[in-house]
């Protein structure tokens, strides 16, 4: 939807039948973002993981958080 949340119910798309839906939320001009588990039929949903885009290796990596 327009609020950044997944609206899978009634979408008739892959999200409706999927067991797991993961969304990468990052602006194109920024390295940092977050990975969100929007739907998980076999675990928790609503989990957010801070990530960073590694431009040298063209991959996303988890940002280490200190407690």
mmCIF file with all atom_site columns, N, CA, C and O in Angstrom, residues 28-47:
data_model
loop_
_atom_site.group_PDB
_atom_site.id
_atom_site.type_symbol
_atom_site.label_atom_id
_atom_site.label_alt_id
_atom_site.label_comp_id
_atom_site.label_asym_id
_atom_site.label_entity_id
_atom_site.label_seq_id
_atom_site.pdbx_PDB_ins_code
_atom_site.Cartn_x
_atom_site.Cartn_y
_atom_site.Cartn_z
_atom_site.occupancy
_atom_site.B_iso_or_equiv
_atom_site.pdbx_formal_charge
_atom_site.auth_seq_id
_atom_site.auth_comp_id
_atom_site.auth_asym_id
_atom_site.auth_atom_id
_atom_site.pdbx_PDB_model_num
ATOM 1  N N  . UNK A 1 28 ? 17.094 4.633   -2.729 1.00 0.00 ? 28 UNK A N  1
ATOM 2  C CA . UNK A 1 28 ? 18.120 4.338   -3.737 1.00 0.00 ? 28 UNK A CA 1
ATOM 3  C C  . UNK A 1 28 ? 19.426 5.081   -3.488 1.00 0.00 ? 28 UNK A C  1
ATOM 4  O O  . UNK A 1 28 ? 20.494 4.573   -3.810 1.00 0.00 ? 28 UNK A O  1
ATOM 5  N N  . UNK A 1 29 ? 19.367 6.261   -2.899 1.00 0.00 ? 29 UNK A N  1
ATOM 6  C CA . UNK A 1 29 ? 20.579 7.057   -2.706 1.00 0.00 ? 29 UNK A CA 1
ATOM 7  C C  . UNK A 1 29 ? 21.206 6.870   -1.324 1.00 0.00 ? 29 UNK A C  1
ATOM 8  O O  . UNK A 1 29 ? 22.105 7.596   -0.945 1.00 0.00 ? 29 UNK A O  1
ATOM 9  N N  . UNK A 1 30 ? 20.735 5.882   -0.562 1.00 0.00 ? 30 UNK A N  1
ATOM 10 C CA . UNK A 1 30 ? 21.275 5.630   0.772  1.00 0.00 ? 30 UNK A CA 1
ATOM 11 C C  . UNK A 1 30 ? 21.794 4.204   0.877  1.00 0.00 ? 30 UNK A C  1
ATOM 12 O O  . UNK A 1 30 ? 21.263 3.300   0.249  1.00 0.00 ? 30 UNK A O  1
ATOM 13 N N  . UNK A 1 31 ? 22.834 3.998   1.682  1.00 0.00 ? 31 UNK A N  1
ATOM 14 C CA . UNK A 1 31 ? 23.375 2.660   1.893  1.00 0.00 ? 31 UNK A CA 1
ATOM 15 C C  . UNK A 1 31 ? 22.565 1.882   2.920  1.00 0.00 ? 31 UNK A C  1
ATOM 16 O O  . UNK A 1 31 ? 22.396 0.681   2.795  1.00 0.00 ? 31 UNK A O  1
ATOM 17 N N  . UNK A 1 32 ? 22.089 2.557   3.970  1.00 0.00 ? 32 UNK A N  1
ATOM 18 C CA . UNK A 1 32 ? 21.389 1.877   5.056  1.00 0.00 ? 32 UNK A CA 1
ATOM 19 C C  . UNK A 1 32 ? 19.903 1.749   4.781  1.00 0.00 ? 32 UNK A C  1
ATOM 20 O O  . UNK A 1 32 ? 19.298 2.595   4.132  1.00 0.00 ? 32 UNK A O  1
ATOM 21 N N  . UNK A 1 33 ? 19.344 0.678   5.302  1.00 0.00 ? 33 UNK A N  1
ATOM 22 C CA . UNK A 1 33 ? 17.915 0.431   5.176  1.00 0.00 ? 33 UNK A CA 1
ATOM 23 C C  . UNK A 1 33 ? 17.507 -0.620  6.179  1.00 0.00 ? 33 UNK A C  1
ATOM 24 O O  . UNK A 1 33 ? 18.182 -0.830  7.184  1.00 0.00 ? 33 UNK A O  1
ATOM 25 N N  . UNK A 1 34 ? 16.406 -1.307  5.894  1.00 0.00 ? 34 UNK A N  1
ATOM 26 C CA . UNK A 1 34 ? 15.979 -2.386  6.766  1.00 0.00 ? 34 UNK A CA 1
ATOM 27 C C  . UNK A 1 34 ? 15.314 -3.487  5.960  1.00 0.00 ? 34 UNK A C  1
ATOM 28 O O  . UNK A 1 34 ? 14.732 -3.254  4.906  1.00 0.00 ? 34 UNK A O  1
ATOM 29 N N  . UNK A 1 35 ? 15.452 -4.686  6.457  1.00 0.00 ? 35 UNK A N  1
ATOM 30 C CA . UNK A 1 35 ? 14.808 -5.850  5.889  1.00 0.00 ? 35 UNK A CA 1
ATOM 31 C C  . UNK A 1 35 ? 13.643 -6.176  6.817  1.00 0.00 ? 35 UNK A C  1
ATOM 32 O O  . UNK A 1 35 ? 13.819 -6.266  8.031  1.00 0.00 ? 35 UNK A O  1
ATOM 33 N N  . UNK A 1 36 ? 12.448 -6.290  6.255  1.00 0.00 ? 36 UNK A N  1
ATOM 34 C CA . UNK A 1 36 ? 11.254 -6.550  7.063  1.00 0.00 ? 36 UNK A CA 1
ATOM 35 C C  . UNK A 1 36 ? 10.637 -7.882  6.670  1.00 0.00 ? 36 UNK A C  1
ATOM 36 O O  . UNK A 1 36 ? 10.456 -8.155  5.484  1.00 0.00 ? 36 UNK A O  1
ATOM 37 N N  . UNK A 1 37 ? 10.311 -8.692  7.662  1.00 0.00 ? 37 UNK A N  1
ATOM 38 C CA . UNK A 1 37 ? 9.554  -9.912  7.408  1.00 0.00 ? 37 UNK A CA 1
ATOM 39 C C  . UNK A 1 37 ? 8.088  -9.534  7.558  1.00 0.00 ? 37 UNK A C  1
ATOM 40 O O  . UNK A 1 37 ? 7.599  -9.311  8.659  1.00 0.00 ? 37 UNK A O  1
ATOM 41 N N  . UNK A 1 38 ? 7.412  -9.413  6.427  1.00 0.00 ? 38 UNK A N  1
ATOM 42 C CA . UNK A 1 38 ? 6.023  -8.969  6.403  1.00 0.00 ? 38 UNK A CA 1
ATOM 43 C C  . UNK A 1 38 ? 5.055  -10.118 6.669  1.00 0.00 ? 38 UNK A C  1
ATOM 44 O O  . UNK A 1 38 ? 3.991  -9.915  7.220  1.00 0.00 ? 38 UNK A O  1
ATOM 45 N N  . UNK A 1 39 ? 5.434  -11.322 6.232  1.00 0.00 ? 39 UNK A N  1
ATOM 46 C CA . UNK A 1 39 ? 4.546  -12.464 6.406  1.00 0.00 ? 39 UNK A CA 1
ATOM 47 C C  . UNK A 1 39 ? 5.392  -13.710 6.580  1.00 0.00 ? 39 UNK A C  1
ATOM 48 O O  . UNK A 1 39 ? 6.358  -13.926 5.845  1.00 0.00 ? 39 UNK A O  1
ATOM 49 N N  . UNK A 1 40 ? 5.031  -14.503 7.569  1.00 0.00 ? 40 UNK A N  1
ATOM 50 C CA . UNK A 1 40 ? 5.696  -15.779 7.789  1.00 0.00 ? 40 UNK A CA 1
ATOM 51 C C  . UNK A 1 40 ? 4.681  -16.745 8.363  1.00 0.00 ? 40 UNK A C  1
ATOM 52 O O  . UNK A 1 40 ? 4.198  -16.548 9.468  1.00 0.00 ? 40 UNK A O  1
ATOM 53 N N  . UNK A 1 41 ? 4.349  -17.785 7.616  1.00 0.00 ? 41 UNK A N  1
ATOM 54 C CA . UNK A 1 41 ? 3.360  -18.740 8.089  1.00 0.00 ? 41 UNK A CA 1
ATOM 55 C C  . UNK A 1 41 ? 3.958  -19.726 9.087  1.00 0.00 ? 41 UNK A C  1
ATOM 56 O O  . UNK A 1 41 ? 3.225  -20.420 9.775  1.00 0.00 ? 41 UNK A O  1
ATOM 57 N N  . UNK A 1 42 ? 5.279  -19.775 9.165  1.00 0.00 ? 42 UNK A N  1
ATOM 58 C CA . UNK A 1 42 ? 5.935  -20.732 10.062 1.00 0.00 ? 42 UNK A CA 1
ATOM 59 C C  . UNK A 1 42 ? 6.799  -20.045 11.110 1.00 0.00 ? 42 UNK A C  1
ATOM 60 O O  . UNK A 1 42 ? 7.728  -20.652 11.640 1.00 0.00 ? 42 UNK A O  1
ATOM 61 N N  . UNK A 1 43 ? 6.532  -18.791 11.395 1.00 0.00 ? 43 UNK A N  1
ATOM 62 C CA . UNK A 1 43 ? 7.321  -18.062 12.379 1.00 0.00 ? 43 UNK A CA 1
ATOM 63 C C  . UNK A 1 43 ? 6.749  -16.672 12.593 1.00 0.00 ? 43 UNK A C  1
ATOM 64 O O  . UNK A 1 43 ? 5.633  -16.373 12.184 1.00 0.00 ? 43 UNK A O  1
ATOM 65 N N  . UNK A 1 44 ? 7.560  -15.834 13.201 1.00 0.00 ? 44 UNK A N  1
ATOM 66 C CA . UNK A 1 44 ? 7.119  -14.469 13.500 1.00 0.00 ? 44 UNK A CA 1
ATOM 67 C C  . UNK A 1 44 ? 7.172  -13.577 12.276 1.00 0.00 ? 44 UNK A C  1
ATOM 68 O O  . UNK A 1 44 ? 8.063  -13.699 11.443 1.00 0.00 ? 44 UNK A O  1
ATOM 69 N N  . UNK A 1 45 ? 6.251  -12.651 12.204 1.00 0.00 ? 45 UNK A N  1
ATOM 70 C CA . UNK A 1 45 ? 6.292  -11.600 11.186 1.00 0.00 ? 45 UNK A CA 1
ATOM 71 C C  . UNK A 1 45 ? 6.447  -10.273 11.908 1.00 0.00 ? 45 UNK A C  1
ATOM 72 O O  . UNK A 1 45 ? 6.357  -10.201 13.126 1.00 0.00 ? 45 UNK A O  1
ATOM 73 N N  . UNK A 1 46 ? 6.693  -9.221  11.162 1.00 0.00 ? 46 UNK A N  1
ATOM 74 C CA . UNK A 1 46 ? 6.869  -7.903  11.758 1.00 0.00 ? 46 UNK A CA 1
ATOM 75 C C  . UNK A 1 46 ? 8.284  -7.651  12.250 1.00 0.00 ? 46 UNK A C  1
ATOM 76 O O  . UNK A 1 46 ? 8.543  -6.641  12.889 1.00 0.00 ? 46 UNK A O  1
ATOM 77 N N  . UNK A 1 47 ? 9.200  -8.543  11.953 1.00 0.00 ? 47 UNK A N  1
ATOM 78 C CA . UNK A 1 47 ? 10.589 -8.392  12.383 1.00 0.00 ? 47 UNK A CA 1
ATOM 79 C C  . UNK A 1 47 ? 11.298 -7.448  11.425 1.00 0.00 ? 47 UNK A C  1
ATOM 80 O O  . UNK A 1 47 ? 11.139 -7.547  10.209 1.00 0.00 ? 47 UNK A O  1
#
